[in-house]
Amino acid sequence: VLTLTTRQSSLAPRQLVFCDPPYNTPQDSARDLGRHAIEKLITGNWLATSCVLVMEMAKALPEQTPARCTLIDSRDYGVARVC
């Protein structure tokens, strides 16, 4: 379990983030983990305004694009989708 708090002002906001949450699990609790993690990064001020986010998810169960994010590209690789 990872808890994100507000970023300390001495740390620079991140410009690039890779997110690869588990997605081949049957539990409903694993659903939308990537979106929830990215939303925590946004609300905690961990990301620069022009940050590039790369997230892997199940092609069969795609996650919603997090609020305040714009989908630029999406590619499928086997059972995975990378956005």
PDB file of C-alpha atoms in Angstrom:
ATOM      1  CA  VAL A   1       0.000   0.000   0.000  1.00  0.00           C
ATOM      2  CA  LEU A   2       1.373   3.361  -1.009  1.00  0.00           C
ATOM      3  CA  THR A   3       0.186   6.578   0.577  1.00  0.00           C
ATOM      4  CA  LEU A   4       1.031   9.779  -1.218  1.00  0.00           C
ATOM      5  CA  THR A   5       1.168  13.017   0.690  1.00  0.00           C
ATOM      6  CA  THR A   6       1.589  16.521  -0.630  1.00  0.00           C
ATOM      7  CA  ARG A   7       4.972  17.038  -2.285  1.00  0.00           C
ATOM      8  CA  GLN A   8       7.545  18.940  -0.254  1.00  0.00           C
ATOM      9  CA  SER A   9       8.466  22.243  -1.879  1.00  0.00           C
ATOM     10  CA  SER A  10      12.153  21.237  -2.009  1.00  0.00           C
ATOM     11  CA  LEU A  11      11.375  18.479  -4.519  1.00  0.00           C
ATOM     12  CA  ALA A  12      10.801  19.374  -8.169  1.00  0.00           C
ATOM     13  CA  PRO A  13       7.541  18.210  -9.771  1.00  0.00           C
ATOM     14  CA  ARG A  14       7.962  15.171 -12.013  1.00  0.00           C
ATOM     15  CA  GLN A  15       8.084  15.634 -15.797  1.00  0.00           C
ATOM     16  CA  LEU A  16       7.674  11.937 -16.745  1.00  0.00           C
ATOM     17  CA  VAL A  17       5.762   9.170 -14.923  1.00  0.00           C
ATOM     18  CA  PHE A  18       5.352   5.485 -15.830  1.00  0.00           C
ATOM     19  CA  CYS A  19       2.406   3.674 -14.242  1.00  0.00           C
ATOM     20  CA  ASP A  20       2.021  -0.108 -14.565  1.00  0.00           C
ATOM     21  CA  PRO A  21      -0.592  -1.220 -12.013  1.00  0.00           C
ATOM     22  CA  PRO A  22      -1.716  -4.856 -11.769  1.00  0.00           C
ATOM     23  CA  TYR A  23      -4.577  -5.499 -14.167  1.00  0.00           C
ATOM     24  CA  ASN A  24      -4.853  -9.270 -14.523  1.00  0.00           C
ATOM     25  CA  THR A  25      -6.508  -9.743 -11.132  1.00  0.00           C
ATOM     26  CA  PRO A  26     -10.127 -10.771 -10.612  1.00  0.00           C
ATOM     27  CA  GLN A  27     -10.696  -8.476  -7.618  1.00  0.00           C
ATOM     28  CA  ASP A  28     -12.837  -5.403  -8.128  1.00  0.00           C
ATOM     29  CA  SER A  29     -10.450  -3.606  -5.755  1.00  0.00           C
ATOM     30  CA  ALA A  30      -7.759  -3.728  -8.481  1.00  0.00           C
ATOM     31  CA  ARG A  31     -10.000  -1.885 -10.947  1.00  0.00           C
ATOM     32  CA  ASP A  32      -8.837   1.605 -11.910  1.00  0.00           C
ATOM     33  CA  LEU A  33      -5.709   1.457  -9.719  1.00  0.00           C
ATOM     34  CA  GLY A  34      -3.717   3.381 -12.336  1.00  0.00           C
ATOM     35  CA  ARG A  35      -6.271   6.164 -12.595  1.00  0.00           C
ATOM     36  CA  HIS A  36      -6.500   6.447  -8.805  1.00  0.00           C
ATOM     37  CA  ALA A  37      -2.694   6.586  -8.467  1.00  0.00           C
ATOM     38  CA  ILE A  38      -2.410   9.314 -11.101  1.00  0.00           C
ATOM     39  CA  GLU A  39      -5.204  11.332  -9.472  1.00  0.00           C
ATOM     40  CA  LYS A  40      -3.296  11.153  -6.151  1.00  0.00           C
ATOM     41  CA  LEU A  41      -0.134  12.379  -7.900  1.00  0.00           C
ATOM     42  CA  ILE A  42      -2.104  15.308  -9.366  1.00  0.00           C
ATOM     43  CA  THR A  43      -3.824  16.328  -6.131  1.00  0.00           C
ATOM     44  CA  GLY A  44      -0.553  15.990  -4.209  1.00  0.00           C
ATOM     45  CA  ASN A  45       1.187  18.394  -6.631  1.00  0.00           C
ATOM     46  CA  TRP A  46       3.730  15.734  -7.616  1.00  0.00           C
ATOM     47  CA  LEU A  47       3.412  16.414 -11.358  1.00  0.00           C
ATOM     48  CA  ALA A  48       4.573  19.304 -13.497  1.00  0.00           C
ATOM     49  CA  THR A  49       1.865  20.993 -15.560  1.00  0.00           C
ATOM     50  CA  SER A  50       3.221  19.493 -18.790  1.00  0.00           C
ATOM     51  CA  CYS A  51       4.081  16.078 -17.301  1.00  0.00           C
ATOM     52  CA  VAL A  52       3.966  13.074 -19.639  1.00  0.00           C
ATOM     53  CA  LEU A  53       2.192  10.057 -18.106  1.00  0.00           C
ATOM     54  CA  VAL A  54       2.558   6.572 -19.582  1.00  0.00           C
ATOM     55  CA  MET A  55       0.192   3.923 -18.240  1.00  0.00           C
ATOM     56  CA  GLU A  56      -0.218   0.236 -19.061  1.00  0.00           C
ATOM     57  CA  MET A  57      -3.635  -1.376 -18.654  1.00  0.00           C
ATOM     58  CA  ALA A  58      -5.654  -4.357 -19.835  1.00  0.00           C
ATOM     59  CA  LYS A  59      -6.879  -3.889 -23.391  1.00  0.00           C
ATOM     60  CA  ALA A  60     -10.127  -5.702 -22.509  1.00  0.00           C
ATOM     61  CA  LEU A  61     -10.787  -3.446 -19.460  1.00  0.00           C
ATOM     62  CA  PRO A  62      -9.383  -0.003 -20.268  1.00  0.00           C
ATOM     63  CA  GLU A  63      -9.277   2.555 -17.478  1.00  0.00           C
ATOM     64  CA  GLN A  64     -10.812   5.997 -17.801  1.00  0.00           C
ATOM     65  CA  THR A  65      -8.487   8.887 -18.552  1.00  0.00           C
ATOM     66  CA  PRO A  66      -7.826  10.670 -15.252  1.00  0.00           C
ATOM     67  CA  ALA A  67      -9.297  14.127 -14.757  1.00  0.00           C
ATOM     68  CA  ARG A  68      -7.108  16.978 -16.049  1.00  0.00           C
ATOM     69  CA  CYS A  69      -5.291  14.575 -18.410  1.00  0.00           C
ATOM     70  CA  THR A  70      -5.464  14.442 -22.198  1.00  0.00           C
ATOM     71  CA  LEU A  71      -4.928  11.205 -24.112  1.00  0.00           C
ATOM     72  CA  ILE A  72      -2.267  11.784 -26.774  1.00  0.00           C
ATOM     73  CA  ASP A  73      -1.658   8.234 -28.045  1.00  0.00           C
ATOM     74  CA  SER A  74      -2.701   4.657 -27.295  1.00  0.00           C
ATOM     75  CA  ARG A  75      -1.199   1.411 -28.586  1.00  0.00           C
ATOM     76  CA  ASP A  76      -2.119  -2.219 -28.083  1.00  0.00           C
ATOM     77  CA  TYR A  77       0.464  -4.958 -27.439  1.00  0.00           C
ATOM     78  CA  GLY A  78      -1.090  -8.404 -26.986  1.00  0.00           C
ATOM     79  CA  VAL A  79      -3.503  -8.165 -24.036  1.00  0.00           C
ATOM     80  CA  ALA A  80      -2.050  -4.831 -22.909  1.00  0.00           C
ATOM     81  CA  ARG A  81      -2.799  -1.256 -23.864  1.00  0.00           C
ATOM     82  CA  VAL A  82      -0.211   1.479 -23.354  1.00  0.00           C
ATOM     83  CA  CYS A  83      -1.512   5.047 -23.245  1.00  0.00           C
TER      84      CYS A  83
END
